[in-house]
Amino acid sequence: MFRKFLTAMVAATFLVPLLPANAVDKIPDQTSLTYSIERKGSKIGTHSVSYDFTGENQIAVDIEARVRIKMAFITVYKLDHSSQELWKSGELVKMTSETQRNSSYEEVDLRAADDHYVVETDGETVLAPRDLVPSSFTKTDFWIDEGTKDFMLLDTLSG
């Protein structure tokens, strides 16, 4: 039961809307956002997102998350996650992420190629469709209501 709760809580930290829908055509006032992650009223971590508007319709996104859950002063769950995304004209061009969850370590590398993405993780290479959305939900037009959306979700923690 606790494991299911913990998995749901960690997943929920990455489902926070990061940009409002009206930010698609303008640079937001704030280019860095930091959230506190709380459990039962106590802070257990942070989730930070920063945006660098590099010109030519490019946005570089850096994401950092750190979670520590302790019981009786002993850390029972640890998560350190960092991810870098590069978007050009609203399209994800490249993404890399590194995640250490307790004692396991995972890397994800995504790059755009023709009409698909190449995703590498755990020594395996997979081709994915271009309608792929990273679980960071930094794709700004995802939040615009255009009716039903069909897409594939990429887990940025583990691929």
mmCIF file with all atom_site columns, C-alpha atoms in Angstrom:
data_model
loop_
_atom_site.group_PDB
_atom_site.id
_atom_site.type_symbol
_atom_site.label_atom_id
_atom_site.label_alt_id
_atom_site.label_comp_id
_atom_site.label_asym_id
_atom_site.label_entity_id
_atom_site.label_seq_id
_atom_site.pdbx_PDB_ins_code
_atom_site.Cartn_x
_atom_site.Cartn_y
_atom_site.Cartn_z
_atom_site.occupancy
_atom_site.B_iso_or_equiv
_atom_site.pdbx_formal_charge
_atom_site.auth_seq_id
_atom_site.auth_comp_id
_atom_site.auth_asym_id
_atom_site.auth_atom_id
_atom_site.pdbx_PDB_model_num
ATOM 1   C CA . MET A 1 1   ? 0.000   0.000  0.000   1.00 0.00 ? 1   MET A CA 1
ATOM 2   C CA . PHE A 1 2   ? 2.748   2.461  0.973   1.00 0.00 ? 2   PHE A CA 1
ATOM 3   C CA . ARG A 1 3   ? 4.666   1.584  -2.218  1.00 0.00 ? 3   ARG A CA 1
ATOM 4   C CA . LYS A 1 4   ? 1.618   2.351  -4.406  1.00 0.00 ? 4   LYS A CA 1
ATOM 5   C CA . PHE A 1 5   ? 1.106   5.656  -2.587  1.00 0.00 ? 5   PHE A CA 1
ATOM 6   C CA . LEU A 1 6   ? 4.761   6.550  -3.003  1.00 0.00 ? 6   LEU A CA 1
ATOM 7   C CA . THR A 1 7   ? 4.760   5.734  -6.719  1.00 0.00 ? 7   THR A CA 1
ATOM 8   C CA . ALA A 1 8   ? 1.613   7.828  -7.241  1.00 0.00 ? 8   ALA A CA 1
ATOM 9   C CA . MET A 1 9   ? 3.073   10.722 -5.267  1.00 0.00 ? 9   MET A CA 1
ATOM 10  C CA . VAL A 1 10  ? 6.316   10.773 -7.258  1.00 0.00 ? 10  VAL A CA 1
ATOM 11  C CA . ALA A 1 11  ? 4.425   10.541 -10.555 1.00 0.00 ? 11  ALA A CA 1
ATOM 12  C CA . ALA A 1 12  ? 2.161   13.405 -9.493  1.00 0.00 ? 12  ALA A CA 1
ATOM 13  C CA . THR A 1 13  ? 5.133   15.700 -8.928  1.00 0.00 ? 13  THR A CA 1
ATOM 14  C CA . PHE A 1 14  ? 5.799   15.574 -12.654 1.00 0.00 ? 14  PHE A CA 1
ATOM 15  C CA . LEU A 1 15  ? 2.197   16.221 -13.665 1.00 0.00 ? 15  LEU A CA 1
ATOM 16  C CA . VAL A 1 16  ? 2.123   19.827 -12.430 1.00 0.00 ? 16  VAL A CA 1
ATOM 17  C CA . PRO A 1 17  ? 1.146   22.300 -15.184 1.00 0.00 ? 17  PRO A CA 1
ATOM 18  C CA . LEU A 1 18  ? 4.326   24.217 -15.840 1.00 0.00 ? 18  LEU A CA 1
ATOM 19  C CA . LEU A 1 19  ? 3.136   26.895 -18.250 1.00 0.00 ? 19  LEU A CA 1
ATOM 20  C CA . PRO A 1 20  ? -0.328  28.388 -18.558 1.00 0.00 ? 20  PRO A CA 1
ATOM 21  C CA . ALA A 1 21  ? -2.030  27.992 -21.932 1.00 0.00 ? 21  ALA A CA 1
ATOM 22  C CA . ASN A 1 22  ? -1.776  31.705 -22.719 1.00 0.00 ? 22  ASN A CA 1
ATOM 23  C CA . ALA A 1 23  ? 2.048   31.584 -22.548 1.00 0.00 ? 23  ALA A CA 1
ATOM 24  C CA . VAL A 1 24  ? 2.423   29.966 -25.966 1.00 0.00 ? 24  VAL A CA 1
ATOM 25  C CA . ASP A 1 25  ? 3.063   33.168 -27.904 1.00 0.00 ? 25  ASP A CA 1
ATOM 26  C CA . LYS A 1 26  ? 4.984   35.164 -25.314 1.00 0.00 ? 26  LYS A CA 1
ATOM 27  C CA . ILE A 1 27  ? 7.908   34.809 -22.989 1.00 0.00 ? 27  ILE A CA 1
ATOM 28  C CA . PRO A 1 28  ? 6.566   34.350 -19.458 1.00 0.00 ? 28  PRO A CA 1
ATOM 29  C CA . ASP A 1 29  ? 7.436   36.873 -16.776 1.00 0.00 ? 29  ASP A CA 1
ATOM 30  C CA . GLN A 1 30  ? 9.020   34.141 -14.706 1.00 0.00 ? 30  GLN A CA 1
ATOM 31  C CA . THR A 1 31  ? 11.640  31.861 -16.301 1.00 0.00 ? 31  THR A CA 1
ATOM 32  C CA . SER A 1 32  ? 12.243  29.742 -13.219 1.00 0.00 ? 32  SER A CA 1
ATOM 33  C CA . LEU A 1 33  ? 9.680   27.950 -11.069 1.00 0.00 ? 33  LEU A CA 1
ATOM 34  C CA . THR A 1 34  ? 10.334  25.995 -7.874  1.00 0.00 ? 34  THR A CA 1
ATOM 35  C CA . TYR A 1 35  ? 7.722   23.899 -6.119  1.00 0.00 ? 35  TYR A CA 1
ATOM 36  C CA . SER A 1 36  ? 7.881   22.364 -2.668  1.00 0.00 ? 36  SER A CA 1
ATOM 37  C CA . ILE A 1 37  ? 6.803   18.754 -2.487  1.00 0.00 ? 37  ILE A CA 1
ATOM 38  C CA . GLU A 1 38  ? 4.979   17.999 0.742   1.00 0.00 ? 38  GLU A CA 1
ATOM 39  C CA . ARG A 1 39  ? 3.657   14.904 2.426   1.00 0.00 ? 39  ARG A CA 1
ATOM 40  C CA . LYS A 1 40  ? 1.346   15.165 5.431   1.00 0.00 ? 40  LYS A CA 1
ATOM 41  C CA . GLY A 1 41  ? 2.292   18.826 5.858   1.00 0.00 ? 41  GLY A CA 1
ATOM 42  C CA . SER A 1 42  ? 6.061   18.255 5.844   1.00 0.00 ? 42  SER A CA 1
ATOM 43  C CA . LYS A 1 43  ? 8.382   19.220 3.029   1.00 0.00 ? 43  LYS A CA 1
ATOM 44  C CA . ILE A 1 44  ? 9.961   16.132 1.475   1.00 0.00 ? 44  ILE A CA 1
ATOM 45  C CA . GLY A 1 45  ? 11.485  17.666 -1.633  1.00 0.00 ? 45  GLY A CA 1
ATOM 46  C CA . THR A 1 46  ? 11.596  20.239 -4.391  1.00 0.00 ? 46  THR A CA 1
ATOM 47  C CA . HIS A 1 47  ? 10.776  20.348 -8.089  1.00 0.00 ? 47  HIS A CA 1
ATOM 48  C CA . SER A 1 48  ? 12.373  23.140 -10.138 1.00 0.00 ? 48  SER A CA 1
ATOM 49  C CA . VAL A 1 49  ? 11.900  24.088 -13.771 1.00 0.00 ? 49  VAL A CA 1
ATOM 50  C CA . SER A 1 50  ? 13.840  26.813 -15.588 1.00 0.00 ? 50  SER A CA 1
ATOM 51  C CA . TYR A 1 51  ? 13.403  28.098 -19.119 1.00 0.00 ? 51  TYR A CA 1
ATOM 52  C CA . ASP A 1 52  ? 16.034  29.703 -21.346 1.00 0.00 ? 52  ASP A CA 1
ATOM 53  C CA . PHE A 1 53  ? 14.615  31.403 -24.424 1.00 0.00 ? 53  PHE A CA 1
ATOM 54  C CA . THR A 1 54  ? 17.587  31.099 -26.769 1.00 0.00 ? 54  THR A CA 1
ATOM 55  C CA . GLY A 1 55  ? 16.051  32.841 -29.783 1.00 0.00 ? 55  GLY A CA 1
ATOM 56  C CA . GLU A 1 56  ? 15.002  31.457 -33.163 1.00 0.00 ? 56  GLU A CA 1
ATOM 57  C CA . ASN A 1 57  ? 11.911  29.940 -31.485 1.00 0.00 ? 57  ASN A CA 1
ATOM 58  C CA . GLN A 1 58  ? 14.091  27.743 -29.236 1.00 0.00 ? 58  GLN A CA 1
ATOM 59  C CA . ILE A 1 59  ? 13.430  27.047 -25.579 1.00 0.00 ? 59  ILE A CA 1
ATOM 60  C CA . ALA A 1 60  ? 15.847  25.095 -23.378 1.00 0.00 ? 60  ALA A CA 1
ATOM 61  C CA . VAL A 1 61  ? 14.163  23.601 -20.301 1.00 0.00 ? 61  VAL A CA 1
ATOM 62  C CA . ASP A 1 62  ? 16.061  22.340 -17.241 1.00 0.00 ? 62  ASP A CA 1
ATOM 63  C CA . ILE A 1 63  ? 14.189  20.257 -14.681 1.00 0.00 ? 63  ILE A CA 1
ATOM 64  C CA . GLU A 1 64  ? 15.463  19.191 -11.267 1.00 0.00 ? 64  GLU A CA 1
ATOM 65  C CA . ALA A 1 65  ? 13.613  17.143 -8.660  1.00 0.00 ? 65  ALA A CA 1
ATOM 66  C CA . ARG A 1 66  ? 14.780  15.937 -5.280  1.00 0.00 ? 66  ARG A CA 1
ATOM 67  C CA . VAL A 1 67  ? 12.660  13.867 -2.890  1.00 0.00 ? 67  VAL A CA 1
ATOM 68  C CA . ARG A 1 68  ? 13.588  12.344 0.460   1.00 0.00 ? 68  ARG A CA 1
ATOM 69  C CA . ILE A 1 69  ? 11.101  10.396 2.559   1.00 0.00 ? 69  ILE A CA 1
ATOM 70  C CA . LYS A 1 70  ? 12.234  9.547  6.061   1.00 0.00 ? 70  LYS A CA 1
ATOM 71  C CA . MET A 1 71  ? 10.798  7.382  8.788   1.00 0.00 ? 71  MET A CA 1
ATOM 72  C CA . ALA A 1 72  ? 12.328  7.643  12.234  1.00 0.00 ? 72  ALA A CA 1
ATOM 73  C CA . PHE A 1 73  ? 15.227  9.687  10.797  1.00 0.00 ? 73  PHE A CA 1
ATOM 74  C CA . ILE A 1 74  ? 16.063  6.958  8.269   1.00 0.00 ? 74  ILE A CA 1
ATOM 75  C CA . THR A 1 75  ? 15.686  7.737  4.552   1.00 0.00 ? 75  THR A CA 1
ATOM 76  C CA . VAL A 1 76  ? 13.306  5.114  3.130   1.00 0.00 ? 76  VAL A CA 1
ATOM 77  C CA . TYR A 1 77  ? 12.945  6.651  -0.324  1.00 0.00 ? 77  TYR A CA 1
ATOM 78  C CA . LYS A 1 78  ? 15.308  8.866  -2.323  1.00 0.00 ? 78  LYS A CA 1
ATOM 79  C CA . LEU A 1 79  ? 14.819  10.387 -5.775  1.00 0.00 ? 79  LEU A CA 1
ATOM 80  C CA . ASP A 1 80  ? 17.209  12.676 -7.636  1.00 0.00 ? 80  ASP A CA 1
ATOM 81  C CA . HIS A 1 81  ? 16.148  13.596 -11.166 1.00 0.00 ? 81  HIS A CA 1
ATOM 82  C CA . SER A 1 82  ? 17.509  16.035 -13.734 1.00 0.00 ? 82  SER A CA 1
ATOM 83  C CA . SER A 1 83  ? 16.304  16.524 -17.265 1.00 0.00 ? 83  SER A CA 1
ATOM 84  C CA . GLN A 1 84  ? 17.179  18.866 -20.112 1.00 0.00 ? 84  GLN A CA 1
ATOM 85  C CA . GLU A 1 85  ? 14.821  19.476 -23.014 1.00 0.00 ? 85  GLU A CA 1
ATOM 86  C CA . LEU A 1 86  ? 15.322  21.491 -26.190 1.00 0.00 ? 86  LEU A CA 1
ATOM 87  C CA . TRP A 1 87  ? 12.215  22.703 -28.036 1.00 0.00 ? 87  TRP A CA 1
ATOM 88  C CA . LYS A 1 88  ? 12.230  24.451 -31.416 1.00 0.00 ? 88  LYS A CA 1
ATOM 89  C CA . SER A 1 89  ? 9.065   26.008 -32.862 1.00 0.00 ? 89  SER A CA 1
ATOM 90  C CA . GLY A 1 90  ? 6.943   24.008 -30.402 1.00 0.00 ? 90  GLY A CA 1
ATOM 91  C CA . GLU A 1 91  ? 8.568   20.653 -31.291 1.00 0.00 ? 91  GLU A CA 1
ATOM 92  C CA . LEU A 1 92  ? 10.684  18.617 -28.898 1.00 0.00 ? 92  LEU A CA 1
ATOM 93  C CA . VAL A 1 93  ? 14.108  18.277 -30.563 1.00 0.00 ? 93  VAL A CA 1
ATOM 94  C CA . LYS A 1 94  ? 16.185  16.656 -27.829 1.00 0.00 ? 94  LYS A CA 1
ATOM 95  C CA . MET A 1 95  ? 15.813  15.447 -24.256 1.00 0.00 ? 95  MET A CA 1
ATOM 96  C CA . THR A 1 96  ? 18.228  13.852 -21.822 1.00 0.00 ? 96  THR A CA 1
ATOM 97  C CA . SER A 1 97  ? 17.485  12.790 -18.273 1.00 0.00 ? 97  SER A CA 1
ATOM 98  C CA . GLU A 1 98  ? 19.249  11.134 -15.388 1.00 0.00 ? 98  GLU A CA 1
ATOM 99  C CA . THR A 1 99  ? 17.379  9.632  -12.459 1.00 0.00 ? 99  THR A CA 1
ATOM 100 C CA . GLN A 1 100 ? 18.622  7.968  -9.313  1.00 0.00 ? 100 GLN A CA 1
ATOM 101 C CA . ARG A 1 101 ? 15.808  6.288  -7.413  1.00 0.00 ? 101 ARG A CA 1
ATOM 102 C CA . ASN A 1 102 ? 17.113  4.719  -4.208  1.00 0.00 ? 102 ASN A CA 1
ATOM 103 C CA . SER A 1 103 ? 20.032  2.616  -5.489  1.00 0.00 ? 103 SER A CA 1
ATOM 104 C CA . SER A 1 104 ? 18.927  2.328  -9.139  1.00 0.00 ? 104 SER A CA 1
ATOM 105 C CA . TYR A 1 105 ? 20.187  4.691  -11.843 1.00 0.00 ? 105 TYR A CA 1
ATOM 106 C CA . GLU A 1 106 ? 18.534  5.344  -15.209 1.00 0.00 ? 106 GLU A CA 1
ATOM 107 C CA . GLU A 1 107 ? 19.310  7.553  -18.205 1.00 0.00 ? 107 GLU A CA 1
ATOM 108 C CA . VAL A 1 108 ? 17.015  8.505  -21.075 1.00 0.00 ? 108 VAL A CA 1
ATOM 109 C CA . ASP A 1 109 ? 18.224  10.089 -24.318 1.00 0.00 ? 109 ASP A CA 1
ATOM 110 C CA . LEU A 1 110 ? 15.738  11.266 -26.944 1.00 0.00 ? 110 LEU A CA 1
ATOM 111 C CA . ARG A 1 111 ? 16.466  12.972 -30.257 1.00 0.00 ? 111 ARG A CA 1
ATOM 112 C CA . ALA A 1 112 ? 14.270  13.925 -33.193 1.00 0.00 ? 112 ALA A CA 1
ATOM 113 C CA . ALA A 1 113 ? 14.905  12.128 -36.495 1.00 0.00 ? 113 ALA A CA 1
ATOM 114 C CA . ASP A 1 114 ? 12.810  12.681 -39.632 1.00 0.00 ? 114 ASP A CA 1
ATOM 115 C CA . ASP A 1 115 ? 9.224   11.720 -38.730 1.00 0.00 ? 115 ASP A CA 1
ATOM 116 C CA . HIS A 1 116 ? 9.982   9.952  -35.433 1.00 0.00 ? 116 HIS A CA 1
ATOM 117 C CA . TYR A 1 117 ? 12.041  10.103 -32.239 1.00 0.00 ? 117 TYR A CA 1
ATOM 118 C CA . VAL A 1 118 ? 14.934  7.859  -31.313 1.00 0.00 ? 118 VAL A CA 1
ATOM 119 C CA . VAL A 1 119 ? 14.775  6.994  -27.600 1.00 0.00 ? 119 VAL A CA 1
ATOM 120 C CA . GLU A 1 120 ? 17.687  5.273  -25.879 1.00 0.00 ? 120 GLU A CA 1
ATOM 121 C CA . THR A 1 121 ? 17.446  3.867  -22.375 1.00 0.00 ? 121 THR A CA 1
ATOM 122 C CA . ASP A 1 122 ? 19.107  0.951  -20.583 1.00 0.00 ? 122 ASP A CA 1
ATOM 123 C CA . GLY A 1 123 ? 21.140  0.158  -23.704 1.00 0.00 ? 123 GLY A CA 1
ATOM 124 C CA . GLU A 1 124 ? 18.010  -0.259 -25.828 1.00 0.00 ? 124 GLU A CA 1
ATOM 125 C CA . THR A 1 125 ? 16.978  1.933  -28.750 1.00 0.00 ? 125 THR A CA 1
ATOM 126 C CA . VAL A 1 126 ? 13.298  2.437  -29.559 1.00 0.00 ? 126 VAL A CA 1
ATOM 127 C CA . LEU A 1 127 ? 11.632  4.470  -32.311 1.00 0.00 ? 127 LEU A CA 1
ATOM 128 C CA . ALA A 1 128 ? 8.686   6.571  -31.112 1.00 0.00 ? 128 ALA A CA 1
ATOM 129 C CA . PRO A 1 129 ? 6.107   8.698  -32.970 1.00 0.00 ? 129 PRO A CA 1
ATOM 130 C CA . ARG A 1 130 ? 6.483   12.485 -33.150 1.00 0.00 ? 130 ARG A CA 1
ATOM 131 C CA . ASP A 1 131 ? 3.277   13.021 -31.142 1.00 0.00 ? 131 ASP A CA 1
ATOM 132 C CA . LEU A 1 132 ? 5.220   11.883 -28.084 1.00 0.00 ? 132 LEU A CA 1
ATOM 133 C CA . VAL A 1 133 ? 4.850   14.134 -25.021 1.00 0.00 ? 133 VAL A CA 1
ATOM 134 C CA . PRO A 1 134 ? 7.402   14.006 -22.183 1.00 0.00 ? 134 PRO A CA 1
ATOM 135 C CA . SER A 1 135 ? 5.875   13.419 -18.746 1.00 0.00 ? 135 SER A CA 1
ATOM 136 C CA . SER A 1 136 ? 7.317   16.790 -17.721 1.00 0.00 ? 136 SER A CA 1
ATOM 137 C CA . PHE A 1 137 ? 4.458   18.295 -19.797 1.00 0.00 ? 137 PHE A CA 1
ATOM 138 C CA . THR A 1 138 ? 6.613   21.239 -20.876 1.00 0.00 ? 138 THR A CA 1
ATOM 139 C CA . LYS A 1 139 ? 4.992   21.224 -24.315 1.00 0.00 ? 139 LYS A CA 1
ATOM 140 C CA . THR A 1 140 ? 3.067   24.479 -24.066 1.00 0.00 ? 140 THR A CA 1
ATOM 141 C CA . ASP A 1 141 ? 0.266   23.677 -26.507 1.00 0.00 ? 141 ASP A CA 1
ATOM 142 C CA . PHE A 1 142 ? -0.627  20.558 -24.506 1.00 0.00 ? 142 PHE A CA 1
ATOM 143 C CA . TRP A 1 143 ? -2.604  22.831 -22.181 1.00 0.00 ? 143 TRP A CA 1
ATOM 144 C CA . ILE A 1 144 ? -4.603  24.505 -24.954 1.00 0.00 ? 144 ILE A CA 1
ATOM 145 C CA . ASP A 1 145 ? -8.062  22.983 -25.225 1.00 0.00 ? 145 ASP A CA 1
ATOM 146 C CA . GLU A 1 146 ? -8.374  21.623 -28.752 1.00 0.00 ? 146 GLU A CA 1
ATOM 147 C CA . GLY A 1 147 ? -10.744 18.830 -27.900 1.00 0.00 ? 147 GLY A CA 1
ATOM 148 C CA . THR A 1 148 ? -9.553  15.268 -27.544 1.00 0.00 ? 148 THR A CA 1
ATOM 149 C CA . LYS A 1 149 ? -5.801  14.833 -27.852 1.00 0.00 ? 149 LYS A CA 1
ATOM 150 C CA . ASP A 1 150 ? -4.125  11.597 -28.816 1.00 0.00 ? 150 ASP A CA 1
ATOM 151 C CA . PHE A 1 151 ? -0.503  11.269 -27.822 1.00 0.00 ? 151 PHE A CA 1
ATOM 152 C CA . MET A 1 152 ? 2.070   8.899  -26.422 1.00 0.00 ? 152 MET A CA 1
ATOM 153 C CA . LEU A 1 153 ? 3.550   9.757  -23.032 1.00 0.00 ? 153 LEU A CA 1
ATOM 154 C CA . LEU A 1 154 ? 7.290   9.310  -22.416 1.00 0.00 ? 154 LEU A CA 1
ATOM 155 C CA . ASP A 1 155 ? 8.260   8.675  -18.801 1.00 0.00 ? 155 ASP A CA 1
ATOM 156 C CA . THR A 1 156 ? 11.184  11.071 -18.367 1.00 0.00 ? 156 THR A CA 1
ATOM 157 C CA . LEU A 1 157 ? 12.335  9.146  -15.306 1.00 0.00 ? 157 LEU A CA 1
ATOM 158 C CA . SER A 1 158 ? 12.873  5.772  -16.927 1.00 0.00 ? 158 SER A CA 1
ATOM 159 C CA . GLY A 1 159 ? 11.922  5.948  -20.596 1.00 0.00 ? 159 GLY A CA 1
#
